Short mmCIF file of C-alpha atoms in Angstrom, two decimals:
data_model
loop_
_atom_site.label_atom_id
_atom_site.label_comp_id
_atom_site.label_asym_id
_atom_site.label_seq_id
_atom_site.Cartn_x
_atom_site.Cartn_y
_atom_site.Cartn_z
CA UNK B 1 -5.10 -19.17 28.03
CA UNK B 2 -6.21 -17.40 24.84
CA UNK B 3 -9.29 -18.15 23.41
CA UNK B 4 -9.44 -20.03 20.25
CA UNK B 5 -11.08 -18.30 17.38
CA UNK B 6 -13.57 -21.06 17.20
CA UNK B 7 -15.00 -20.56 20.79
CA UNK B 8 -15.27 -17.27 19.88
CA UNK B 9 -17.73 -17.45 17.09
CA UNK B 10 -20.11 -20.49 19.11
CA UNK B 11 -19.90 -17.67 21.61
CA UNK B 12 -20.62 -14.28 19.53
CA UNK B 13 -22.64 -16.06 16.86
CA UNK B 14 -25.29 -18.15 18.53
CA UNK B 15 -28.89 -17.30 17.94
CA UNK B 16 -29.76 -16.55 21.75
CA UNK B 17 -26.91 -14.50 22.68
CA UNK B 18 -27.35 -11.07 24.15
CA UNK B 19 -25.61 -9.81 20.32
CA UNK B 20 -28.74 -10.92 19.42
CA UNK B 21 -30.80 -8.69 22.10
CA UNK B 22 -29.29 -5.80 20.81
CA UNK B 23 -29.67 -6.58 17.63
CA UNK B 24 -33.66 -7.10 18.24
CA UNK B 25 -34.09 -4.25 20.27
CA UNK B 26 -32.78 -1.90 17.86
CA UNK B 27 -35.37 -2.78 15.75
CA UNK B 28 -33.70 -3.08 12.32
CA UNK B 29 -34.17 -6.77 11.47
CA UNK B 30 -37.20 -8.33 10.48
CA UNK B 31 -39.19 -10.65 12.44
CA UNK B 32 -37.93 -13.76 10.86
CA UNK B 33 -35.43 -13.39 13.31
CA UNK B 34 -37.35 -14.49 16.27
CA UNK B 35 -37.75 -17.29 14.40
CA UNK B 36 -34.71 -18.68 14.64
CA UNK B 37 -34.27 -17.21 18.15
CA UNK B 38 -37.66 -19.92 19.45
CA UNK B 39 -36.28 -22.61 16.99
CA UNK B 40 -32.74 -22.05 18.14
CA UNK B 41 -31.87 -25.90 18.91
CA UNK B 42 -33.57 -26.89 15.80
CA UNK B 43 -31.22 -24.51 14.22
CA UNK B 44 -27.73 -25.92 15.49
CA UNK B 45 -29.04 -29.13 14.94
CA UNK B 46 -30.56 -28.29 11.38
CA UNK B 47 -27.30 -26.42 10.06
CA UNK B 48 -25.02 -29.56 11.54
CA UNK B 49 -27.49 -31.62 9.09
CA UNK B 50 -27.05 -29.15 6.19
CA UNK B 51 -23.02 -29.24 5.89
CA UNK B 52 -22.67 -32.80 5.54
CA UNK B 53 -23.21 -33.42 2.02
CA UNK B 54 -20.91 -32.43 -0.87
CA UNK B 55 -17.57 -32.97 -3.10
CA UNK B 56 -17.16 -30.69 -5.52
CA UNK B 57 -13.69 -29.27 -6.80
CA UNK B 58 -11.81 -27.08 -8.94
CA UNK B 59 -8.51 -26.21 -10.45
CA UNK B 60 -6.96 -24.30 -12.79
CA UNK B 61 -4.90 -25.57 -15.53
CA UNK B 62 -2.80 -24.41 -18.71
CA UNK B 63 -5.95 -24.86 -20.65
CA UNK B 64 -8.20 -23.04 -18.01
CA UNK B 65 -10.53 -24.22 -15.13
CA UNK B 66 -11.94 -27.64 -14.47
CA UNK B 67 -14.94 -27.54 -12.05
CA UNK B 68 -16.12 -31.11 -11.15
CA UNK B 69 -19.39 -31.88 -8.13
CA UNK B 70 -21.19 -34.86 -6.78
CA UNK B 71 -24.95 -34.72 -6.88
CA UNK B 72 -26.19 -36.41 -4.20
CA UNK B 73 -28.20 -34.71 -1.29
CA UNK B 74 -28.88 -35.91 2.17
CA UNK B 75 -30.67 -34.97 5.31
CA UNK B 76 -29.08 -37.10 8.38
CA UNK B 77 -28.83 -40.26 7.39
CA UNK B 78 -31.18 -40.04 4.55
CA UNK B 79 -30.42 -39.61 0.86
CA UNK B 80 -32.56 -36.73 0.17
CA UNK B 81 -32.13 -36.60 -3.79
CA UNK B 82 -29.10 -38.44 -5.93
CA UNK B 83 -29.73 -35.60 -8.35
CA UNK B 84 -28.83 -32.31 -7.82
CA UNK B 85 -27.13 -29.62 -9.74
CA UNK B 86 -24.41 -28.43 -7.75
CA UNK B 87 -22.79 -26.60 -10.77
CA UNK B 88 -24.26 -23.42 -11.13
CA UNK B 89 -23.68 -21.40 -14.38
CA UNK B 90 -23.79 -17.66 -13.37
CA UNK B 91 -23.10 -16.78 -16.89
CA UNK B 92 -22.00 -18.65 -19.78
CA UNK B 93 -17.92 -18.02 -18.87
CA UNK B 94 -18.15 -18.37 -14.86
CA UNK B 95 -19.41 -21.09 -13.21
CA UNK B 96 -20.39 -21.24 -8.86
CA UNK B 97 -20.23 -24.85 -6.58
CA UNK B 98 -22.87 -25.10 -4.34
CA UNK B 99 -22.07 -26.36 -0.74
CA UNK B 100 -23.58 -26.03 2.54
CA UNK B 101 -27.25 -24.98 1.94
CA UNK B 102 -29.01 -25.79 -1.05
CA UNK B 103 -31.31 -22.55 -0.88
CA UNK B 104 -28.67 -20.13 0.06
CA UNK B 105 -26.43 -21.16 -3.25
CA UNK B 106 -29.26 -20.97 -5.71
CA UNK B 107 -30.21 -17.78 -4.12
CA UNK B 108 -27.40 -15.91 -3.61
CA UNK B 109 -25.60 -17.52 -7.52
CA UNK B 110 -28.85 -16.33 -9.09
CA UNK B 111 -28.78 -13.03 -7.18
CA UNK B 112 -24.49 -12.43 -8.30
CA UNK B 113 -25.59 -13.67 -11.94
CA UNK B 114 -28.27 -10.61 -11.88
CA UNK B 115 -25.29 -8.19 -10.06
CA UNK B 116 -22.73 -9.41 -13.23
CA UNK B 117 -25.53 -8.71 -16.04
CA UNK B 118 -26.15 -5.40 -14.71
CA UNK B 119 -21.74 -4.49 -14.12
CA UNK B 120 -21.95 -5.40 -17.98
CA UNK B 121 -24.73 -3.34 -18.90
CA UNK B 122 -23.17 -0.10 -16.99
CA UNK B 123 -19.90 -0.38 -17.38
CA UNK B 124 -19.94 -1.80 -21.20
CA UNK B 125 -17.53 -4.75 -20.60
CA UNK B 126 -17.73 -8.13 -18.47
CA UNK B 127 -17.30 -8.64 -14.81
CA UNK B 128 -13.81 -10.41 -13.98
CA UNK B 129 -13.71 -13.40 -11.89
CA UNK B 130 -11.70 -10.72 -8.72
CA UNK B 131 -15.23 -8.93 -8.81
CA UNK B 132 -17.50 -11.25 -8.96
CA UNK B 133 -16.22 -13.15 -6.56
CA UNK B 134 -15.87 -10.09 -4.04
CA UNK B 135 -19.33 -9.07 -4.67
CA UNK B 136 -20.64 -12.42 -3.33
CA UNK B 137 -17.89 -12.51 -0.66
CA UNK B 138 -19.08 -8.59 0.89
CA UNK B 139 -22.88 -9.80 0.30
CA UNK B 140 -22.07 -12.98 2.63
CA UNK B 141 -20.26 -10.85 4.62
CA UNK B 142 -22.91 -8.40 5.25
CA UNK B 143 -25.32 -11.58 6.49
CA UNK B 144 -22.30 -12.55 8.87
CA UNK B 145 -23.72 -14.95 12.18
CA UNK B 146 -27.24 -14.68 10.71
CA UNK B 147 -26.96 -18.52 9.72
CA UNK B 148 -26.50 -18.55 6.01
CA UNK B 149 -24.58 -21.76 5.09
CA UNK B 150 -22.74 -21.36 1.70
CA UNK B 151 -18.99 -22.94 0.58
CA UNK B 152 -19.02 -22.01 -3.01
CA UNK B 153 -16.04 -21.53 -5.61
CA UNK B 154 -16.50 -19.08 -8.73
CA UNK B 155 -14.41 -19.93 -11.63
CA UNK B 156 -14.38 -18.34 -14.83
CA UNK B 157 -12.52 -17.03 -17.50
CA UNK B 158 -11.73 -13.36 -17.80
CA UNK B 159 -9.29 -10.60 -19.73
CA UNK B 160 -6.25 -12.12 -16.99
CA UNK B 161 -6.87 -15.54 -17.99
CA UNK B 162 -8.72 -18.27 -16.06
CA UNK B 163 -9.57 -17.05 -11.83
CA UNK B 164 -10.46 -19.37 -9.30
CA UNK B 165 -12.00 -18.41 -5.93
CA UNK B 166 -13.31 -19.79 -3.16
CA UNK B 167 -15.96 -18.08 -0.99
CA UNK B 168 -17.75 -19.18 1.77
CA UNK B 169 -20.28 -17.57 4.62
CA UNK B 170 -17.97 -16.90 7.25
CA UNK B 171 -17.17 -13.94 4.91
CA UNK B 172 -13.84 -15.75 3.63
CA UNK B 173 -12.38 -15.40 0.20
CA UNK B 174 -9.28 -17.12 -1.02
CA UNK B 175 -7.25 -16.97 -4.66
CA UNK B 176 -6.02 -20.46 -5.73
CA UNK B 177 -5.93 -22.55 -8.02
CA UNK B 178 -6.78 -25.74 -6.34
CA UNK B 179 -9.97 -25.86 -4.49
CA UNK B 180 -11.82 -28.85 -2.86
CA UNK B 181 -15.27 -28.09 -0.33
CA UNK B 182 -17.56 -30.20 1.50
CA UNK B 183 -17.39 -33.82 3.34
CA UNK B 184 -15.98 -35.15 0.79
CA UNK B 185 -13.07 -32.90 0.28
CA UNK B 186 -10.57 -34.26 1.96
CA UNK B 187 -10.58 -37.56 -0.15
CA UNK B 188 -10.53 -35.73 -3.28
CA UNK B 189 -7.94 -33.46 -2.22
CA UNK B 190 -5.49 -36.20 -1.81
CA UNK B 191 -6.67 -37.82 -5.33
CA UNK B 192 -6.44 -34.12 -7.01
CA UNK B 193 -3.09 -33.45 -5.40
CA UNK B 194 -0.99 -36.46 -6.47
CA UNK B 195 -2.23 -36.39 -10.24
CA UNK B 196 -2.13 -32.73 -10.48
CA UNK B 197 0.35 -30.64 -13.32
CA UNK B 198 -0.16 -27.10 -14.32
CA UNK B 199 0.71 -28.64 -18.05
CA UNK B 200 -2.75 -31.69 -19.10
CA UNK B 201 -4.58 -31.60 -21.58
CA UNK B 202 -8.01 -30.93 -21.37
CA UNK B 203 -9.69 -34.89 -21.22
CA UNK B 204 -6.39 -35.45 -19.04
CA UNK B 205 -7.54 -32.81 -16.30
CA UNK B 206 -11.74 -33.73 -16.86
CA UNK B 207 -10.07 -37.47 -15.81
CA UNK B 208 -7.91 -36.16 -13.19
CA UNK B 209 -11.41 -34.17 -11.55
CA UNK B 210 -13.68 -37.27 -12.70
CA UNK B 211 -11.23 -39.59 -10.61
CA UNK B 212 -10.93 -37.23 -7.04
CA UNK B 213 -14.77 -37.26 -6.95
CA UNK B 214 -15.35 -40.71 -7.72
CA UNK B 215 -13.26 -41.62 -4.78
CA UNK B 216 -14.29 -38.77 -2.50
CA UNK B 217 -18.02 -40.31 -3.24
CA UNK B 218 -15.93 -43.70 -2.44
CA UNK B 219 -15.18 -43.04 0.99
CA UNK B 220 -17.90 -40.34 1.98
CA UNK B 221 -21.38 -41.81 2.53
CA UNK B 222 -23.04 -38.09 1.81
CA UNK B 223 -21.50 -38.12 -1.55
CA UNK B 224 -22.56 -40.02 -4.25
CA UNK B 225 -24.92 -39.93 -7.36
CA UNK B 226 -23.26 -38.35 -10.74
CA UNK B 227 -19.97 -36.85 -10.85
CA UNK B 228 -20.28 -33.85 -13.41
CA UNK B 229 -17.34 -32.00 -14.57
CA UNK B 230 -17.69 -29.06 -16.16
CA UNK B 231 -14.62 -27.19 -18.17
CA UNK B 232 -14.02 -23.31 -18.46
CA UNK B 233 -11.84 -22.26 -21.54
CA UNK B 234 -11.28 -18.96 -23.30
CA UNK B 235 -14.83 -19.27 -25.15
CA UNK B 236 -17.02 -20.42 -21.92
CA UNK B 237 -18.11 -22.96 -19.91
CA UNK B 238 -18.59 -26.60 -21.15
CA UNK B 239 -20.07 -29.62 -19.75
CA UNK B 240 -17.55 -32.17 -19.99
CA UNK B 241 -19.25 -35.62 -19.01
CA UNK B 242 -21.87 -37.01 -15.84
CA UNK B 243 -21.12 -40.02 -15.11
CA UNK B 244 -23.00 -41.90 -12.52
CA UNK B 245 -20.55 -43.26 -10.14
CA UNK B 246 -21.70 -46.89 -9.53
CA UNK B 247 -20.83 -47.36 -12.79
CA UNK B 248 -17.73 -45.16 -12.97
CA UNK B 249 -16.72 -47.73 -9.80
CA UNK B 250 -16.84 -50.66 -12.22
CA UNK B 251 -15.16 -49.02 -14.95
CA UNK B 252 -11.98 -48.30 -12.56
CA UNK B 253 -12.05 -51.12 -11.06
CA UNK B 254 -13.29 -54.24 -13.35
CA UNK B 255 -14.49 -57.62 -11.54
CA UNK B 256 -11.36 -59.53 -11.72
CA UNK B 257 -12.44 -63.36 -12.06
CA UNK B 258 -10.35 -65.06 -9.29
CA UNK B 259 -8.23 -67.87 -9.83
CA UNK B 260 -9.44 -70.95 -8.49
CA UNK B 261 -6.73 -72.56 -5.85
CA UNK B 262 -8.28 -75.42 -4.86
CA UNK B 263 -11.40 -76.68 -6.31
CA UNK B 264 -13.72 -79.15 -3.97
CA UNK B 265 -13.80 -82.37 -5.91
CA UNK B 266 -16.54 -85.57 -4.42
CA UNK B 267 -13.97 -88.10 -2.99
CA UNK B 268 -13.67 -91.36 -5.53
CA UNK B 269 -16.43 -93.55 -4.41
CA UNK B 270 -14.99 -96.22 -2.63
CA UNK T 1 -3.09 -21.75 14.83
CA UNK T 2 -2.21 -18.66 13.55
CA UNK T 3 1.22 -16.95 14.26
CA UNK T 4 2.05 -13.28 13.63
CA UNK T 5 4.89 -11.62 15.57
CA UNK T 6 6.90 -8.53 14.56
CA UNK T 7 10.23 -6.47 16.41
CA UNK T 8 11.96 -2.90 15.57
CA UNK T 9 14.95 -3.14 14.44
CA UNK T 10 18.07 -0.21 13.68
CA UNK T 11 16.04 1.58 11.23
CA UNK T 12 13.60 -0.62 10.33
CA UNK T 13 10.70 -3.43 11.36
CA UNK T 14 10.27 -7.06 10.81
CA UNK T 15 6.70 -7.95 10.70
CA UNK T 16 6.37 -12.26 10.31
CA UNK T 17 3.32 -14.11 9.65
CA UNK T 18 2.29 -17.52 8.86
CA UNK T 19 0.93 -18.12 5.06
CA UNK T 20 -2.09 -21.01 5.81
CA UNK T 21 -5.75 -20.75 5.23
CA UNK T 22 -7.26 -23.21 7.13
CA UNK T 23 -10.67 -24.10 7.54
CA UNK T 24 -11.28 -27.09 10.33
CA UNK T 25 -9.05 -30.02 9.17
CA UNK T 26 -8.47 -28.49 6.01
CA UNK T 27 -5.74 -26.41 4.74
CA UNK T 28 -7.16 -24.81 1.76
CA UNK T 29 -4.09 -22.32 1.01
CA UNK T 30 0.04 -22.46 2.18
CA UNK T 31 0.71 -19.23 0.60
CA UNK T 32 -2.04 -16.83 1.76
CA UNK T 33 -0.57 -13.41 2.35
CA UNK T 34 -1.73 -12.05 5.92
CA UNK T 35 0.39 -9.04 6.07
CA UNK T 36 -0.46 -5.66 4.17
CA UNK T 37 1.15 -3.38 2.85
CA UNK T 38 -1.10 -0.33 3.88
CA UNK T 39 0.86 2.09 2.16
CA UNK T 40 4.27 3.42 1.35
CA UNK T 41 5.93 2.84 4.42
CA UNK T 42 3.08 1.15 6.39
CA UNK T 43 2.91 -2.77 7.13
CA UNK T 44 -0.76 -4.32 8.62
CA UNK T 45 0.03 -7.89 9.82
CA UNK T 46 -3.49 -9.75 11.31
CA UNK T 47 -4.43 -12.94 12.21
CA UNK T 48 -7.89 -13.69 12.75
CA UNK T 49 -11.34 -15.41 11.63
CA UNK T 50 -11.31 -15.76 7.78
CA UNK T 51 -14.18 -13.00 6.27
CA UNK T 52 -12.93 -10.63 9.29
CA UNK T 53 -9.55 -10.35 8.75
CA UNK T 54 -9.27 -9.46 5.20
CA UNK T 55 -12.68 -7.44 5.18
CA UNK T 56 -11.19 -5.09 8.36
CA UNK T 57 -7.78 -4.69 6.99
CA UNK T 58 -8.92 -4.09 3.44
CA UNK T 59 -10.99 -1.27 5.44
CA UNK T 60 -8.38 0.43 7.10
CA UNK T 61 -6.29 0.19 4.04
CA UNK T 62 -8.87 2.62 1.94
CA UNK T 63 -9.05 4.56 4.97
CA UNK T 64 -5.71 5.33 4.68
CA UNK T 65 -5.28 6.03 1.20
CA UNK T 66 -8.35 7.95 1.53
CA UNK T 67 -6.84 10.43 4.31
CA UNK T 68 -3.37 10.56 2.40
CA UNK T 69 -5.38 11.80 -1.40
CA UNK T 70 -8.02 14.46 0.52
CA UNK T 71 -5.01 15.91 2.44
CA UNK T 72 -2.01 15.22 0.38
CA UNK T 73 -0.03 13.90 2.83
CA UNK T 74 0.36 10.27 4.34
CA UNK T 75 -0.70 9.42 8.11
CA UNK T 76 2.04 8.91 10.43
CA UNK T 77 2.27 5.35 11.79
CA UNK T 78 1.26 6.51 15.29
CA UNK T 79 -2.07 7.93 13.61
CA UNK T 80 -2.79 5.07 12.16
CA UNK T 81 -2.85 2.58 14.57
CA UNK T 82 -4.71 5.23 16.67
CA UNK T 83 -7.04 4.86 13.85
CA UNK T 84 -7.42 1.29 13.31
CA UNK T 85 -7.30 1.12 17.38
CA UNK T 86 -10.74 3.43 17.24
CA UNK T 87 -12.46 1.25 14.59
CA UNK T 88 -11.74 -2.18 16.58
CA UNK T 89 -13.09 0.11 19.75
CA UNK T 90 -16.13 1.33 17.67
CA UNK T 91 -17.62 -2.02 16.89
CA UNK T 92 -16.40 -3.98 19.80
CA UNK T 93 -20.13 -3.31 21.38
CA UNK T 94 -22.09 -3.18 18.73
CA UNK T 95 -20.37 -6.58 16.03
CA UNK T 96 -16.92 -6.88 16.86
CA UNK T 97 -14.09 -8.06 14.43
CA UNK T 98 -11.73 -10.74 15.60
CA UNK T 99 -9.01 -9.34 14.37
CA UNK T 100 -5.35 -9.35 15.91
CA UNK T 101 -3.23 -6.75 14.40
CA UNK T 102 0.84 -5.75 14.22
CA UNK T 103 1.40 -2.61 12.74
CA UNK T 104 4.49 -1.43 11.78
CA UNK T 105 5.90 1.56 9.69
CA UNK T 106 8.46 4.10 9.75
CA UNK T 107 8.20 7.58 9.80
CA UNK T 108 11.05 10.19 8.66
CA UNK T 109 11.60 11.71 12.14
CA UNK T 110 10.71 8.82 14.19
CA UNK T 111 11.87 5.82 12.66
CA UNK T 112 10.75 2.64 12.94
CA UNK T 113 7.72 1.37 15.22
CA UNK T 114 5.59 -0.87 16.16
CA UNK T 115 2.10 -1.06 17.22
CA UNK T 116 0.21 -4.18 18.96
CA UNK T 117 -3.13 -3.82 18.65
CA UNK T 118 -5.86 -6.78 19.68
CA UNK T 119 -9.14 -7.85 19.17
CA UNK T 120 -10.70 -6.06 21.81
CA UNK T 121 -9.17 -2.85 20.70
CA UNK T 122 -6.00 -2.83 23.22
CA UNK T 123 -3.32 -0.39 21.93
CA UNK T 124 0.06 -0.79 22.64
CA UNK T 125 3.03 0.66 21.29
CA UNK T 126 5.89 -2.15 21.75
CA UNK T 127 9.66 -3.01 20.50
CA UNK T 128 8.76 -7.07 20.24
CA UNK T 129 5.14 -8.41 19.87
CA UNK T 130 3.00 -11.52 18.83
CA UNK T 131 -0.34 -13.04 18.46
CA UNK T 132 -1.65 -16.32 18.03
CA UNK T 133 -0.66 -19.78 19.08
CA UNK T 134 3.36 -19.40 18.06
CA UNK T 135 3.71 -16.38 20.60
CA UNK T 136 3.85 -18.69 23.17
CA UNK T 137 7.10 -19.71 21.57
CA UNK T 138 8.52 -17.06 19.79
CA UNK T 139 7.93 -14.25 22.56
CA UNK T 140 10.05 -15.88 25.11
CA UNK T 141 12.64 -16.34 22.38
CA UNK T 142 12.27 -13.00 21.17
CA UNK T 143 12.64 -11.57 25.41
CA UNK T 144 15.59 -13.59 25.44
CA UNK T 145 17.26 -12.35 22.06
CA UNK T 146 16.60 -8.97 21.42
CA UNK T 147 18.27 -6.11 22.22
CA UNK T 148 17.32 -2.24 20.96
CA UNK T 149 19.32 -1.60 17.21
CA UNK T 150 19.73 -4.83 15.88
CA UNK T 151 21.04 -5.29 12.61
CA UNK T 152 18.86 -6.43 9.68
CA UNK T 153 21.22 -9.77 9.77
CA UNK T 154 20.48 -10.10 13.35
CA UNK T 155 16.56 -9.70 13.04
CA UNK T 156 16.52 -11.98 10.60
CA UNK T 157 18.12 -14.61 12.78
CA UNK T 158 15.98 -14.15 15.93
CA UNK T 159 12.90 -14.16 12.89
CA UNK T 160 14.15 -17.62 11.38
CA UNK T 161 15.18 -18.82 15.45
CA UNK T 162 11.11 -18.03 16.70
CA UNK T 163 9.80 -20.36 13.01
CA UNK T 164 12.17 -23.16 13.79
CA UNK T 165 10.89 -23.26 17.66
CA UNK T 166 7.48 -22.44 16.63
CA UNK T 167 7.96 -25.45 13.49
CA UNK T 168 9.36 -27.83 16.39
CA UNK T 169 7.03 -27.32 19.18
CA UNK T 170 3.69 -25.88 17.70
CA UNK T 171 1.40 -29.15 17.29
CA UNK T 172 -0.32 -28.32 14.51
CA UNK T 173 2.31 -25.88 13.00
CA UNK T 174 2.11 -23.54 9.99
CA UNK T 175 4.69 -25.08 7.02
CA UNK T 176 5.25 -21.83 5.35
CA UNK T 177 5.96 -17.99 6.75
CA UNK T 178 6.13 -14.60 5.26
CA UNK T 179 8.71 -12.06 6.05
CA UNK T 180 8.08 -8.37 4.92
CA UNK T 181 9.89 -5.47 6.35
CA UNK T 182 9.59 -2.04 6.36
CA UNK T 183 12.02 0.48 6.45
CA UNK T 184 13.39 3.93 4.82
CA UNK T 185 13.07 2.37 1.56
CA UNK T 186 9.37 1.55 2.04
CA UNK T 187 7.41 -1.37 2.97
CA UNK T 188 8.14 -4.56 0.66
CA UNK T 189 8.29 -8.19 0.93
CA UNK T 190 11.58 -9.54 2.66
CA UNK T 191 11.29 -13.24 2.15
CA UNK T 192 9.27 -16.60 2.11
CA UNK T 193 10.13 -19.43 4.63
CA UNK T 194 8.72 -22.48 2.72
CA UNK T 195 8.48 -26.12 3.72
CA UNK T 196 5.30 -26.63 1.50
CA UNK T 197 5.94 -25.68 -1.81
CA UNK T 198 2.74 -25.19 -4.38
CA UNK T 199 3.29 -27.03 -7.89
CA UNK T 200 4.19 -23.94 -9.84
CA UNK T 201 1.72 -21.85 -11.77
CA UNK T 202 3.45 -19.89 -14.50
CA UNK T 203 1.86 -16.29 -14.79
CA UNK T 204 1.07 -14.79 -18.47
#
């Protein structure tokens, strides 16, 4: 019987493994490795922790891109923060998700923000989305099995029109134009997928996005806080609305007063 | 979950793939194409883990072009899955790629072929092959119904026979497939086989 791909990575991946030997003996890493080689269960058990808290989506519509993120951290069963800023602006027409390790998207959306600044400044014109997004995809690449935890999307609006990719740290890199990553995803691809059309209007697709979270946050206890939606047009990136979710929750669905049926009355004294 | 398979036909090659990007549960993408066109007359079909698979074909594909513009003339199909065999060998000991490849192109004075090439850098050169989950299914159909010089109509069938039994019996099975072929005429897209179809995205 064939091995499945997955068995393959737990077995060529793994801090621990002879790959790792090699890789020590040769000498070209630095000792940080070792590291994670002592701390190895801590690791497993630490990057388990680390990809089990985010919604965030994005599509791309007539008008452009709609990117839309929870904001709610969490450690285990511990809400860590209910305010973070998963929408990272590389540069004011592309915007990055952050999923998987908090560290390793600021770090490596900062770093590709620096890498687009300086394609501008050589080559005289802006970085398309295609680039950008294979920049960060061979970077991530490069640190393949070394633990790096990132599932981010890059959207932005270039010379072809609005891109959408979706990167992560296994070194994969997909063109769409409907993206959903994290815990939450699955319950806001189903809300995304039933309301979408190529042809809304701008507040129509901000609801559309505002809507998937708000029930991916629902349904998935390591989503939750503020559901920000962001939209890319021709001119840039703009912050459409945050919206803290609790209340979004009452705003969809209003306290109904009941209708009483049958109303306890005191029996007519005798 | 991944299904590639490929045959050699009368003057040309099929190579098939399935179109989904999947990641755990998810299925981000039902139109992802995993077969490349590697050059004129060259078709790269892999299946494999995500970063791997495109980074290592995209690879072999400059590789290519890069021998064909120093020299001025294209590699045959033979040298390039020697090639691409020698690469997968190369890194196997050091960081290997899980990549599963079929390579097909045709050559002026050989014709078609076919080369199956796995992730530990086997070589083989074959009329029929497969990888993934679905060859369980489609190479016993393919044993069954091929024969040397089919017709394009005829490849096509036994093609669309292996995705129905592959559709009916594969548990978690791919919706859509890609058909490209490669012949005289070059290498090109053949067809889509969609159950899945993608609201529609006008392009500019």
């Amino acid at each position: 019987m064939r091995p499945s791909w997955r068995m393959r990575t737990a077995c060529g991946r793994r801090a621990g493994d002879t790959l790792f030997d090699s890789r020590l003996a040769l000498g070209n890493f630095p000792s940080t490795f070792e590291i994670k080689r002592v701390g190895s269960n801590s690791v497993e058990a630490f990057e388990k922790l680390k990809l089990l808290s985010r919604a965030t989506l994005a599509f791309i519509f007539k008008e452009g891109v709609i990117v839309a993120a929870d904001s709610r951290a969490s450690m285990g069963g511990y809400i860590s923060s209910q305010s973070v800023k998963k929408i990272i602006e590389i540069n004011p027409y592309m915007l990055g998700t952050m999923a998987g390790g908090a560290a390793d998207c600021q770090f490596w959306h900062r770093n590709l923000g620096i890498k687009c600044r300086l394609h501008e400044l050589a080559n005289k014109r802006r970085i398309s989305v295609t680039g950008a997004s294979k920049l960060l995809s061979n970077i991530l690449y490069s640190y393949r099995g070394m633990g790096l935890s990132v599932g981010t999307m890059i959207a932005g609006w270039d010379e072809k029109g609005p891109g959408l990719y979706y990167v992560d740290s296994e070194g994969g890199r997909l063109k769409g134009t409907r993206f959903s990553v994290g815990s939450g995803s699955p319950y806001a691809y189903g809300v995304l997928d039933n309301g979408y059309r190529f042809d809304m209007t701008v507040e129509e697709a901000a609801e559309l996005a505002r809507r998937a979270i708000y029930h991916a946050t629902f349904r998935d206890g390591a989503s939750g806080g503020v559901a920000s939606v962001y939209y890319v047009g021709p001119d840039g990136w703009k912050k459409m609305s945050g919206d803290d979710v609790g209340e979004l929750h009452y705003k969809y669905y209003p306290v109904v007063p009941t209708p009483i049926e049958q109303e306890m009355v005191d029996a007519p004294a005798a | 979950m991944e299904c590639v398979f490929g045959l050699v036909g009368d003057g040309f090659a099929l190579v098939a793939a399935d179109s989904s990007a999947v990641n755990s549960i998810l299925v981000h993408k039902s139109n992802e194409d995993k077969i490349m066109i590697l050059d004129s007359h060259k078709l790269l079909g892999a299946s494999g883990e995500a970063g791997d698979r495109v980074q290592f074909t995209e690879y072999i594909q400059k590789n290519v072009h890069l021998y064909e513009f120093r020299n001025g003339i294209p590699l045959s199909t033979a040298a390039a899955a020697n090639f691409t065999r020698g690469e997968l060998a190369q890194a196997l000991r050091k960081s290997p790629y899980s990549v599963n490849i079929l390579l097909a192109g045709y050559d002026k004075d050989i014709g078609p072929s076919l080369y199956y090439i796995d992730y530990i850098a086997t070589l083989h050169k074959v009329d029929k092959g497969a990888f993934g989950y679905g060859s369980f299914f489609s190479l016993s159909m393919m044993d069954r119904h091929y024969h040397s010089g089919m017709s394009l109509k005829e490849a096509v069938d036994l093609v669309d026979k292996c995705i129905v039994e592959i559709r009916t019996r594969l548990v978690v099975s791919p919706p859509n497939f890609v058909i490209k072929i490669v012949d005289k005429d070059g290498a090109r897209e053949y067809a889509w086989r969609e159950t899945i179809k993608d609201a529609e995205v006008p392009t500019a």
